[in-house]
mmCIF file of C-alpha atoms in Angstrom:
data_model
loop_
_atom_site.group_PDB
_atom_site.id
_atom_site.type_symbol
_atom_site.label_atom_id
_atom_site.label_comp_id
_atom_site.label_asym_id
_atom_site.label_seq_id
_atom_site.Cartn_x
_atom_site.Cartn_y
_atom_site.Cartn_z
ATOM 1 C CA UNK A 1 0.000 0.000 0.000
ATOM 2 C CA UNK A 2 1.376 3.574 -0.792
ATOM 3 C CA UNK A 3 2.405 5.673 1.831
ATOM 4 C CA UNK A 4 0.285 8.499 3.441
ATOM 5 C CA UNK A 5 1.980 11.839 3.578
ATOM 6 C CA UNK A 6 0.437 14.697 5.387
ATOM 7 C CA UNK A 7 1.186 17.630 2.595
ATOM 8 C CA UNK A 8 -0.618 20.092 4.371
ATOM 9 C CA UNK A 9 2.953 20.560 5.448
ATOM 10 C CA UNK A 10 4.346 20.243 1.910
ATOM 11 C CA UNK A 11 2.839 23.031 0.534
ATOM 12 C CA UNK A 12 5.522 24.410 -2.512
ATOM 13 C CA UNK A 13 4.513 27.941 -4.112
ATOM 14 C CA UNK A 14 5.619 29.254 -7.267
ATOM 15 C CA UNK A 15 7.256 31.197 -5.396
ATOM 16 C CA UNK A 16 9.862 28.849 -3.324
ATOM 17 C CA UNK A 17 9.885 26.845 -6.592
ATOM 18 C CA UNK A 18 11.384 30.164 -8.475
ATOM 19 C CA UNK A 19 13.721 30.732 -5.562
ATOM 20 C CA UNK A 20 15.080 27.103 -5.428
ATOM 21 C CA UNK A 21 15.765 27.178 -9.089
ATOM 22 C CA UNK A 22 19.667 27.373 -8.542
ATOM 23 C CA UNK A 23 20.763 26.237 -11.697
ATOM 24 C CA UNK A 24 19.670 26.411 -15.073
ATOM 25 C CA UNK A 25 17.557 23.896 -16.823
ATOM 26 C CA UNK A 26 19.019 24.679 -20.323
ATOM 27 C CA UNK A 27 23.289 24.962 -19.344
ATOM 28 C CA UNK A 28 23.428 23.953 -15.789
ATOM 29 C CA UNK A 29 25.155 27.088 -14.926
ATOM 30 C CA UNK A 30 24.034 29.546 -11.967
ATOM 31 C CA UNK A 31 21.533 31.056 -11.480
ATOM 32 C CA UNK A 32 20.638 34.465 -10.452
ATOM 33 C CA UNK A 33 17.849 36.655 -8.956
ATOM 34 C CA UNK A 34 16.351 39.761 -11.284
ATOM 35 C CA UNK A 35 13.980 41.351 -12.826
ATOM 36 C CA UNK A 36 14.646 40.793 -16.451
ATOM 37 C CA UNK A 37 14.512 44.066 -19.410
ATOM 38 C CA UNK A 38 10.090 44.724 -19.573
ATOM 39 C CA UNK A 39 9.328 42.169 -16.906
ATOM 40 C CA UNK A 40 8.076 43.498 -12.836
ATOM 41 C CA UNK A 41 8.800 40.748 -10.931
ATOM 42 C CA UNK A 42 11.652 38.310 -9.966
ATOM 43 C CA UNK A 43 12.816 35.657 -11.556
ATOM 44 C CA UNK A 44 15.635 33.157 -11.407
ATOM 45 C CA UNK A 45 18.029 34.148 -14.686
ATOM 46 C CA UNK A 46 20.708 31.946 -15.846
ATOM 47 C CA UNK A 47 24.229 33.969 -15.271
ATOM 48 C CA UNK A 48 25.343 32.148 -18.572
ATOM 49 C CA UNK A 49 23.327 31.253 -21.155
ATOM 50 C CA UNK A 50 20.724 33.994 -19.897
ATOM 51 C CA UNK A 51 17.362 31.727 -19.681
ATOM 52 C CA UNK A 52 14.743 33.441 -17.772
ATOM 53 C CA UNK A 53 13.248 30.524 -15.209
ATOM 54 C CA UNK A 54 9.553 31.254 -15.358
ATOM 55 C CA UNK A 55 6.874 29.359 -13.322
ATOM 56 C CA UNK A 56 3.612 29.693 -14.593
ATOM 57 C CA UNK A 57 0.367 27.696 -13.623
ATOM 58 C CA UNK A 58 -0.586 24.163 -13.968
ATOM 59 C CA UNK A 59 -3.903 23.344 -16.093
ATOM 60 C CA UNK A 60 -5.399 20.205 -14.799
ATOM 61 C CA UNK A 61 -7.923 18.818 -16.886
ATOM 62 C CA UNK A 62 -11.119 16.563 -15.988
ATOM 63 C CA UNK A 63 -14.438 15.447 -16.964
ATOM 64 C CA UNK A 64 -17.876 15.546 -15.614
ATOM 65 C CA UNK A 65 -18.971 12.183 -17.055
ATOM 66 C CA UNK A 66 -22.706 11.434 -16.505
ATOM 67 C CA UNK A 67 -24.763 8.172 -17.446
ATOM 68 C CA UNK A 68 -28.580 7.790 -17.201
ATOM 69 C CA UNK A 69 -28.552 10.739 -15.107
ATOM 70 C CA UNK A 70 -25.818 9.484 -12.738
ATOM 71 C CA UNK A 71 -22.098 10.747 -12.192
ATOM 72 C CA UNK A 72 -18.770 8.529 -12.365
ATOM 73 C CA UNK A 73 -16.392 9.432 -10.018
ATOM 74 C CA UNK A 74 -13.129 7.475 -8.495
ATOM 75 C CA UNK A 75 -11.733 6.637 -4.879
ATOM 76 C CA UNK A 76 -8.295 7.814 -5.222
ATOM 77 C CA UNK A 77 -5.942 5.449 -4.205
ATOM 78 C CA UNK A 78 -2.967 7.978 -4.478
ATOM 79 C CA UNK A 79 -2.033 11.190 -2.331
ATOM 80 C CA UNK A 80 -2.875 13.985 -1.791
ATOM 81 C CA UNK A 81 -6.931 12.788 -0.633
ATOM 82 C CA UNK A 82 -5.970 9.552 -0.482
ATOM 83 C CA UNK A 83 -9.379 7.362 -0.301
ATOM 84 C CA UNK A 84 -11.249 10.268 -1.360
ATOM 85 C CA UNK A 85 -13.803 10.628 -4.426
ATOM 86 C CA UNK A 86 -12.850 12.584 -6.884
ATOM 87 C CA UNK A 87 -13.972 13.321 -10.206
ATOM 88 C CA UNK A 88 -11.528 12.009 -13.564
ATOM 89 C CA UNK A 89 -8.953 14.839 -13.874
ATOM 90 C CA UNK A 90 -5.066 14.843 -13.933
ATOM 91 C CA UNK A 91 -2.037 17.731 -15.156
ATOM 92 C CA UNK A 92 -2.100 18.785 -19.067
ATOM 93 C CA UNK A 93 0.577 17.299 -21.513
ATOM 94 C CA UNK A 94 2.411 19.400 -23.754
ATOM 95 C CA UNK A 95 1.042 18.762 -26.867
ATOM 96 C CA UNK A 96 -2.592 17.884 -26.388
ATOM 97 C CA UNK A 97 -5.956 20.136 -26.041
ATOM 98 C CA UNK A 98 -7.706 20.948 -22.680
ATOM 99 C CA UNK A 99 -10.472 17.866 -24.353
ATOM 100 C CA UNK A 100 -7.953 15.447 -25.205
ATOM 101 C CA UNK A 101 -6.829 15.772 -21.759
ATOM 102 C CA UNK A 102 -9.571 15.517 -20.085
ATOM 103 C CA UNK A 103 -10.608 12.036 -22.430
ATOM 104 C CA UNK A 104 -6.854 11.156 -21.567
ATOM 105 C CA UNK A 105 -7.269 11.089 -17.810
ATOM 106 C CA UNK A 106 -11.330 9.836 -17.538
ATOM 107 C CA UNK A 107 -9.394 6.587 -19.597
ATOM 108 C CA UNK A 108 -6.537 6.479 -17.146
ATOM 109 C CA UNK A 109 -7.941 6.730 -14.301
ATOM 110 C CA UNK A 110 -11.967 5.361 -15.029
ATOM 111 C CA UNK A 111 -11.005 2.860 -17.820
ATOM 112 C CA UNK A 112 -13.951 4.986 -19.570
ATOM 113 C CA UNK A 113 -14.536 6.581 -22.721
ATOM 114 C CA UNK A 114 -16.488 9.693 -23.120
ATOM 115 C CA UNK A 115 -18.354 12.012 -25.855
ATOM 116 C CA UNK A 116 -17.676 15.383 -24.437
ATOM 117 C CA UNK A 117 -20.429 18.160 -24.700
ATOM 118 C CA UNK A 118 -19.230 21.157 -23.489
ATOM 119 C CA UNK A 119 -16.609 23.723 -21.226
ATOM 120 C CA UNK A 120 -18.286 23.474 -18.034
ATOM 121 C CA UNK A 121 -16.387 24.640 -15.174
ATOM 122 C CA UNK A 122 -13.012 26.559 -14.797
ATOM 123 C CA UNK A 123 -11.302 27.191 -11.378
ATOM 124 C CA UNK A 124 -8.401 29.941 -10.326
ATOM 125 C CA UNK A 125 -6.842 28.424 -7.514
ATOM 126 C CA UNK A 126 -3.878 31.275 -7.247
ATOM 127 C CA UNK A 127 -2.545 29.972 -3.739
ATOM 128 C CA UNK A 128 -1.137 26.765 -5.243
ATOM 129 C CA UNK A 129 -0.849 27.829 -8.791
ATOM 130 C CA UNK A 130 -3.392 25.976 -10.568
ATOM 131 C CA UNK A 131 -6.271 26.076 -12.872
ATOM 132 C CA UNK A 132 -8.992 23.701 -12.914
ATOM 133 C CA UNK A 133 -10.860 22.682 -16.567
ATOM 134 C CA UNK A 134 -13.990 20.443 -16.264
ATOM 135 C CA UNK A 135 -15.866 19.732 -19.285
ATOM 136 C CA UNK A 136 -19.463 17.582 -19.332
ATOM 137 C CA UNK A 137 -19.235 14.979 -21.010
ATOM 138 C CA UNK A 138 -21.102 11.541 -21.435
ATOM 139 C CA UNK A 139 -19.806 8.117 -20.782
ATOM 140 C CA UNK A 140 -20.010 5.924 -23.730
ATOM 141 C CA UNK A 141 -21.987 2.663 -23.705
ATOM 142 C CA UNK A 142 -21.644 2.878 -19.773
ATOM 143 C CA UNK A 143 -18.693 1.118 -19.646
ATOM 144 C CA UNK A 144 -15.978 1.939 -16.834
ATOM 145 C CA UNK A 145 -13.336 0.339 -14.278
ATOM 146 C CA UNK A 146 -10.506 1.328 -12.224
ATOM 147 C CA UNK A 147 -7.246 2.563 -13.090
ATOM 148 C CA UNK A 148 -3.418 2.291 -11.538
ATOM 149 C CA UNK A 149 -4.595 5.554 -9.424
ATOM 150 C CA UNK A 150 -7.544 4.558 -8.752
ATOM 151 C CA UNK A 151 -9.435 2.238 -5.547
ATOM 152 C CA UNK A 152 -13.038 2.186 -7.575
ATOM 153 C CA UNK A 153 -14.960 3.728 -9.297
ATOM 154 C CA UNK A 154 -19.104 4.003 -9.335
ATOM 155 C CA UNK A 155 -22.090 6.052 -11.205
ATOM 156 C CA UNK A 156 -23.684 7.648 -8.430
ATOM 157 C CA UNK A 157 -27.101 9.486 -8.308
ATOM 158 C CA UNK A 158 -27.682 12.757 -6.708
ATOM 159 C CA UNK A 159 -28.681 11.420 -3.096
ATOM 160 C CA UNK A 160 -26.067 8.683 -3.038
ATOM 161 C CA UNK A 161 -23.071 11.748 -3.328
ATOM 162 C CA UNK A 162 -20.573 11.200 -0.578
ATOM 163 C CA UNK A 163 -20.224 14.890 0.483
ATOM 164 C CA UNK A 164 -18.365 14.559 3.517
ATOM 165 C CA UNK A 165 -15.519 12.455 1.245
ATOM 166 C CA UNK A 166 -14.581 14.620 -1.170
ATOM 167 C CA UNK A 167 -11.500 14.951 -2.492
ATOM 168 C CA UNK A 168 -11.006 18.643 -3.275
ATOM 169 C CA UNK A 169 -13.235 22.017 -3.313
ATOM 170 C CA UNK A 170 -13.503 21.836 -6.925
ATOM 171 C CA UNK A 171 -15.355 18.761 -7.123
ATOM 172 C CA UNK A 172 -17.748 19.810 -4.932
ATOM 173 C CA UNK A 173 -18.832 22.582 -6.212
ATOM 174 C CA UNK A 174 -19.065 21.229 -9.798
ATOM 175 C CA UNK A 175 -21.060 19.260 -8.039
ATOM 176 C CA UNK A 176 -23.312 21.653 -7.161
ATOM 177 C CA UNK A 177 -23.260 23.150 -10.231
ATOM 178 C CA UNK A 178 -24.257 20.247 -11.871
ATOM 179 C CA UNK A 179 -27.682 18.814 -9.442
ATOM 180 C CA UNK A 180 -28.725 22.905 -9.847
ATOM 181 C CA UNK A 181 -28.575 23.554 -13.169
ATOM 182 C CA UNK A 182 -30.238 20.193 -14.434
ATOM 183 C CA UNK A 183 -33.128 22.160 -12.169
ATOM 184 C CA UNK A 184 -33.774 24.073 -15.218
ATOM 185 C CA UNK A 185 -31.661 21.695 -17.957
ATOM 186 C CA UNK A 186 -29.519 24.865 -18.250
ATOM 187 C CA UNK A 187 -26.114 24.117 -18.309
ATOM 188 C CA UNK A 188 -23.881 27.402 -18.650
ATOM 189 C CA UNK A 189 -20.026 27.756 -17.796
ATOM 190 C CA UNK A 190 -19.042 27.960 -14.707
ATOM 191 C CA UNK A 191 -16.015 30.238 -13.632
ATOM 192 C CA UNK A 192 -14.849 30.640 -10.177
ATOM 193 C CA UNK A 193 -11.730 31.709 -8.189
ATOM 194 C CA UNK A 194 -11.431 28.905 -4.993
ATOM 195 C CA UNK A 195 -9.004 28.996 -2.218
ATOM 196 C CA UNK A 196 -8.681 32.802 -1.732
ATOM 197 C CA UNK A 197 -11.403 35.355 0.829
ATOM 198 C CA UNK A 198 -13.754 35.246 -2.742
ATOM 199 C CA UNK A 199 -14.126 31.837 -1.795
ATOM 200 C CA UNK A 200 -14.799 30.716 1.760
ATOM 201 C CA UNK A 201 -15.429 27.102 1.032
ATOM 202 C CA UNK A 202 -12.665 26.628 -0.695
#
């Protein structure tokens, strides 16, 4: 069984990830702190070859996936939230679209293949540098299992939703989202900033 770590402790900014950028990723030579020519903030700057170290934000990428008005979700069975539910989502690849992403991780992680419908939710979650893409999408011929980072995985209707074992914020409120809006079969976008005093849930 993996090991449980508590990473409330383990918290890395972009911040102490710019500052611990000591050497550079393209030479290997040192590394200083500037602001480079046009730019207003710090960054680490290669004292060599002159490569500006940027951090920017990670884009995870998920899926809503309904069937006969039920949701699929997975029991993680890797930290962070280990034994949590969580809906299909993982980091972006170079290379691939926000949707192939999203189809990419619902297959790794739910053995599942979806039809996706449409942009559905989008988080800002500034304090850890992330941003969260959810897109509805349908599960095709119903079919699902459990992958390498996943316990199990189960359609669940709206009064079966474990609420108090959620993984993260962001699932819960798309969520939400979701059991309102098929109030009125209105399904618009969804964009939200969590994890900041705009967001007290979060």
């Amino acid at each position: 069984m993996m090991p449980k770590f508590n990473f409330s402790v383990m918290l890395i900014t972009p911040l102490s990830l710019t500052m611990n950028m000591n050497f550079c990723v393209i030479c290997g030579h040192k590394t200083t702190e500037k602001i480079p020519l046009g730019d207003h903030q710090l960054r680490r700057v290669c004292t060599d070859c002159g490569n500006i170290h940027y951090i920017n934000p990670k884009v995870i990428c998920g899926a809503l996936v309904l069937f006969e008005n039920k949701v699929l979700m997975c029991r993680r069975a890797i930290e962070p939230r280990y034994g949590l539910w969580t809906l299909p989502a993982g980091y972006m690849e170079l290379f691939e679209t926000m949707e192939q992403g999203a189809a990419r991780e619902t297959r790794e992680e739910a053995e599942a293949e979806i039809d996706i419908e449409q942009l559905y939710c989008m988080y800002n979650i500034p304090r850890i540098g992330q941003i969260y893409v959810l897109f509805k999408a349908n599960l095709i011929d119903g079919e699902f299992g459990a992958g390498e980072e996943t316990i199990e995985s189960r359609l669940f209707s709206e009064d079966e939703i474990p609420w108090s074992e959620l993984a993260f914020p962001s699932v819960e409120h798309t969520l939400r989202h979701y059991f309102e809006d098929r109030k009125t079969n209105q399904f618009q976008m969804h964009l939200e900033t969590l994890g900041s005093r705009l967001d007290h849930t979060g």
